[in-house]
Amino acid sequence: MRTRRGRRHHPLYWSGDLLVVCSGSGETPTTVVTAKSAADVGARIAAVTASADSRLARRADLVILLAEYSQDHEPDRSVQFVGTLFEQGALLFFDSLVLAYERLHEVDPRKMLALHTNLE
């Protein structure tokens, strides 16, 4: 890990960065490892998950809980195929978040697209 002006660094993020990670179960191995790697250099972690008691949620500085409910409001039950309800909720959440950020900070969408993801 290199340093720049006293900041710890990983090839993909720096201390003080915010890493937003998403996993319905909160146990997806690559997501958990990525969050740990970012936290190890001092990045903050925001986790979007359906599981408040997951490894990812416990590591996160901020947890956005998109709980899945059935028609009778029982947690963790849905008539949809496994994970579908979480994925639909996450899509709406992230689309709303990006649109709000774009408008609030007057960001050029082309610049956002260029920085869209560097973790894949």
Short mmCIF file of N, CA, C and O in Angstrom, two decimals, residues 5-63:
data_model
loop_
_atom_site.label_atom_id
_atom_site.label_comp_id
_atom_site.label_asym_id
_atom_site.label_seq_id
_atom_site.Cartn_x
_atom_site.Cartn_y
_atom_site.Cartn_z
N ARG A 5 0.37 11.89 0.50
CA ARG A 5 0.01 12.89 1.51
C ARG A 5 -0.55 12.23 2.77
O ARG A 5 -1.56 12.64 3.34
N GLY A 6 0.08 11.14 3.16
CA GLY A 6 -0.32 10.46 4.39
C GLY A 6 -1.55 9.59 4.28
O GLY A 6 -2.00 9.03 5.27
N ARG A 7 -2.10 9.45 3.09
CA ARG A 7 -3.30 8.62 2.91
C ARG A 7 -2.90 7.23 2.46
O ARG A 7 -2.10 7.06 1.56
N ARG A 8 -3.47 6.23 3.12
CA ARG A 8 -3.21 4.85 2.69
C ARG A 8 -3.95 4.62 1.37
O ARG A 8 -4.96 5.23 1.10
N HIS A 9 -3.41 3.68 0.61
CA HIS A 9 -3.91 3.50 -0.75
C HIS A 9 -3.98 2.03 -1.15
O HIS A 9 -3.17 1.23 -0.75
N HIS A 10 -4.96 1.72 -1.92
CA HIS A 10 -5.13 0.44 -2.60
C HIS A 10 -5.25 0.84 -4.07
O HIS A 10 -5.64 1.96 -4.38
N PRO A 11 -4.93 -0.03 -5.01
CA PRO A 11 -5.01 0.39 -6.42
C PRO A 11 -6.37 0.96 -6.83
O PRO A 11 -6.45 1.72 -7.79
N LEU A 12 -7.45 0.64 -6.11
CA LEU A 12 -8.77 1.09 -6.52
C LEU A 12 -9.38 2.16 -5.62
O LEU A 12 -10.36 2.78 -6.00
N TYR A 13 -8.87 2.36 -4.42
CA TYR A 13 -9.45 3.35 -3.54
C TYR A 13 -8.43 3.84 -2.53
O TYR A 13 -7.42 3.21 -2.29
N TRP A 14 -8.75 4.99 -1.93
CA TRP A 14 -7.88 5.64 -0.95
C TRP A 14 -8.58 5.71 0.40
O TRP A 14 -9.80 5.63 0.48
N SER A 15 -7.81 5.94 1.43
CA SER A 15 -8.43 6.18 2.75
C SER A 15 -9.31 7.41 2.61
O SER A 15 -8.98 8.35 1.89
N GLY A 16 -10.44 7.39 3.26
CA GLY A 16 -11.38 8.50 3.18
C GLY A 16 -12.39 8.36 2.06
O GLY A 16 -13.38 9.08 2.04
N ASP A 17 -12.15 7.46 1.09
CA ASP A 17 -13.13 7.23 0.04
C ASP A 17 -14.37 6.57 0.63
O ASP A 17 -14.33 6.00 1.72
N LEU A 18 -15.46 6.62 -0.11
CA LEU A 18 -16.68 5.90 0.26
C LEU A 18 -16.90 4.81 -0.78
O LEU A 18 -17.03 5.10 -1.97
N LEU A 19 -16.93 3.58 -0.33
CA LEU A 19 -17.23 2.44 -1.19
C LEU A 19 -18.67 2.02 -0.92
O LEU A 19 -19.03 1.72 0.22
N VAL A 20 -19.50 2.02 -1.95
CA VAL A 20 -20.88 1.57 -1.84
C VAL A 20 -20.93 0.16 -2.41
O VAL A 20 -20.56 -0.06 -3.56
N VAL A 21 -21.34 -0.80 -1.58
CA VAL A 21 -21.39 -2.20 -1.99
C VAL A 21 -22.82 -2.71 -1.81
O VAL A 21 -23.55 -2.25 -0.95
N CYS A 22 -23.17 -3.69 -2.65
CA CYS A 22 -24.54 -4.18 -2.65
C CYS A 22 -24.54 -5.71 -2.69
O CYS A 22 -23.90 -6.31 -3.56
N SER A 23 -25.23 -6.32 -1.74
CA SER A 23 -25.40 -7.77 -1.70
C SER A 23 -26.66 -8.07 -0.90
O SER A 23 -26.75 -7.68 0.27
N GLY A 24 -27.59 -8.75 -1.52
CA GLY A 24 -28.83 -9.08 -0.81
C GLY A 24 -28.57 -9.88 0.45
O GLY A 24 -29.08 -9.56 1.52
N SER A 25 -27.75 -10.91 0.34
CA SER A 25 -27.46 -11.75 1.50
C SER A 25 -26.47 -11.10 2.45
O SER A 25 -26.41 -11.43 3.62
N GLY A 26 -25.65 -10.20 1.92
CA GLY A 26 -24.58 -9.60 2.72
C GLY A 26 -23.44 -10.56 2.96
O GLY A 26 -22.55 -10.30 3.76
N GLU A 27 -23.45 -11.68 2.24
CA GLU A 27 -22.42 -12.71 2.42
C GLU A 27 -21.72 -13.06 1.11
O GLU A 27 -20.90 -13.99 1.07
N THR A 28 -22.01 -12.36 0.03
CA THR A 28 -21.37 -12.63 -1.26
C THR A 28 -19.87 -12.49 -1.10
O THR A 28 -19.39 -11.41 -0.73
N PRO A 29 -19.10 -13.56 -1.33
CA PRO A 29 -17.66 -13.54 -1.01
C PRO A 29 -16.89 -12.37 -1.64
O PRO A 29 -16.12 -11.70 -0.95
N THR A 30 -17.08 -12.10 -2.92
CA THR A 30 -16.31 -11.02 -3.54
C THR A 30 -16.68 -9.66 -2.96
O THR A 30 -15.82 -8.80 -2.80
N THR A 31 -17.93 -9.48 -2.61
CA THR A 31 -18.38 -8.21 -2.04
C THR A 31 -17.81 -8.03 -0.63
O THR A 31 -17.33 -6.94 -0.28
N VAL A 32 -17.83 -9.08 0.16
CA VAL A 32 -17.29 -9.01 1.52
C VAL A 32 -15.78 -8.75 1.48
O VAL A 32 -15.26 -7.92 2.24
N VAL A 33 -15.06 -9.42 0.59
CA VAL A 33 -13.61 -9.23 0.47
C VAL A 33 -13.29 -7.82 -0.01
O VAL A 33 -12.37 -7.16 0.50
N THR A 34 -14.06 -7.31 -0.97
CA THR A 34 -13.85 -5.95 -1.46
C THR A 34 -14.06 -4.93 -0.34
O THR A 34 -13.28 -4.00 -0.18
N ALA A 35 -15.11 -5.12 0.44
CA ALA A 35 -15.38 -4.20 1.56
C ALA A 35 -14.26 -4.25 2.59
O ALA A 35 -13.82 -3.22 3.11
N LYS A 36 -13.76 -5.44 2.89
CA LYS A 36 -12.65 -5.58 3.85
C LYS A 36 -11.40 -4.89 3.33
O LYS A 36 -10.73 -4.16 4.06
N SER A 37 -11.10 -5.09 2.05
CA SER A 37 -9.93 -4.48 1.44
C SER A 37 -10.01 -2.95 1.51
O SER A 37 -9.03 -2.27 1.82
N ALA A 38 -11.18 -2.41 1.22
CA ALA A 38 -11.36 -0.96 1.28
C ALA A 38 -11.25 -0.45 2.71
O ALA A 38 -10.61 0.56 2.98
N ALA A 39 -11.88 -1.16 3.64
CA ALA A 39 -11.82 -0.76 5.05
C ALA A 39 -10.39 -0.80 5.57
O ALA A 39 -9.99 0.04 6.38
N ASP A 40 -9.60 -1.76 5.09
CA ASP A 40 -8.21 -1.90 5.55
C ASP A 40 -7.35 -0.68 5.20
O ASP A 40 -6.36 -0.42 5.88
N VAL A 41 -7.70 0.06 4.15
CA VAL A 41 -6.94 1.27 3.82
C VAL A 41 -7.61 2.52 4.36
O VAL A 41 -7.15 3.63 4.12
N GLY A 42 -8.72 2.34 5.08
CA GLY A 42 -9.37 3.48 5.71
C GLY A 42 -10.54 4.06 4.93
O GLY A 42 -11.02 5.14 5.25
N ALA A 43 -11.01 3.35 3.91
CA ALA A 43 -12.20 3.81 3.20
C ALA A 43 -13.43 3.53 4.05
O ALA A 43 -13.43 2.63 4.89
N ARG A 44 -14.46 4.32 3.86
CA ARG A 44 -15.72 4.08 4.54
C ARG A 44 -16.58 3.18 3.67
O ARG A 44 -16.49 3.21 2.45
N ILE A 45 -17.45 2.39 4.30
CA ILE A 45 -18.25 1.40 3.59
C ILE A 45 -19.74 1.70 3.81
O ILE A 45 -20.19 1.83 4.94
N ALA A 46 -20.47 1.80 2.70
CA ALA A 46 -21.93 1.88 2.75
C ALA A 46 -22.44 0.59 2.11
O ALA A 46 -22.11 0.29 0.96
N ALA A 47 -23.22 -0.17 2.85
CA ALA A 47 -23.71 -1.46 2.36
C ALA A 47 -25.21 -1.40 2.12
O ALA A 47 -25.96 -0.98 3.00
N VAL A 48 -25.61 -1.83 0.94
CA VAL A 48 -27.02 -1.99 0.62
C VAL A 48 -27.28 -3.48 0.65
O VAL A 48 -26.67 -4.25 -0.10
N THR A 49 -28.16 -3.91 1.55
CA THR A 49 -28.37 -5.35 1.78
C THR A 49 -29.78 -5.60 2.30
O THR A 49 -30.47 -4.68 2.76
N ALA A 50 -30.19 -6.85 2.23
CA ALA A 50 -31.46 -7.27 2.82
C ALA A 50 -31.23 -7.95 4.17
O ALA A 50 -32.17 -8.35 4.84
N SER A 51 -29.95 -8.08 4.56
CA SER A 51 -29.61 -8.80 5.78
C SER A 51 -28.83 -7.92 6.76
O SER A 51 -27.64 -7.69 6.58
N ALA A 52 -29.52 -7.46 7.78
CA ALA A 52 -28.89 -6.58 8.76
C ALA A 52 -27.86 -7.31 9.62
O ALA A 52 -27.00 -6.68 10.23
N ASP A 53 -27.93 -8.63 9.66
CA ASP A 53 -27.01 -9.40 10.49
C ASP A 53 -26.03 -10.21 9.63
O ASP A 53 -25.78 -11.37 9.88
N SER A 54 -25.48 -9.56 8.62
CA SER A 54 -24.54 -10.23 7.72
C SER A 54 -23.13 -9.70 7.96
O SER A 54 -22.93 -8.67 8.62
N ARG A 55 -22.14 -10.40 7.42
CA ARG A 55 -20.75 -9.93 7.53
C ARG A 55 -20.60 -8.56 6.90
O ARG A 55 -19.90 -7.70 7.44
N LEU A 56 -21.25 -8.35 5.76
CA LEU A 56 -21.14 -7.06 5.08
C LEU A 56 -21.74 -5.94 5.93
O LEU A 56 -21.13 -4.88 6.09
N ALA A 57 -22.91 -6.17 6.48
CA ALA A 57 -23.56 -5.15 7.32
C ALA A 57 -22.74 -4.84 8.56
O ALA A 57 -22.61 -3.68 8.96
N ARG A 58 -22.15 -5.86 9.17
CA ARG A 58 -21.34 -5.63 10.37
C ARG A 58 -20.07 -4.83 10.05
O ARG A 58 -19.58 -4.10 10.89
N ARG A 59 -19.53 -4.96 8.85
CA ARG A 59 -18.31 -4.24 8.46
C ARG A 59 -18.62 -2.79 8.07
O ARG A 59 -17.76 -1.93 8.13
N ALA A 60 -19.85 -2.52 7.65
CA ALA A 60 -20.21 -1.23 7.06
C ALA A 60 -20.32 -0.11 8.08
O ALA A 60 -20.69 -0.33 9.23
N ASP A 61 -20.00 1.09 7.62
CA ASP A 61 -20.20 2.31 8.41
C ASP A 61 -21.66 2.77 8.30
O ASP A 61 -22.17 3.44 9.19
N LEU A 62 -22.29 2.44 7.19
CA LEU A 62 -23.68 2.80 6.94
C LEU A 62 -24.36 1.61 6.28
O LEU A 62 -23.81 1.04 5.32
N VAL A 63 -25.53 1.22 6.77
CA VAL A 63 -26.28 0.12 6.19
C VAL A 63 -27.62 0.65 5.68
O VAL A 63 -28.36 1.29 6.41
#
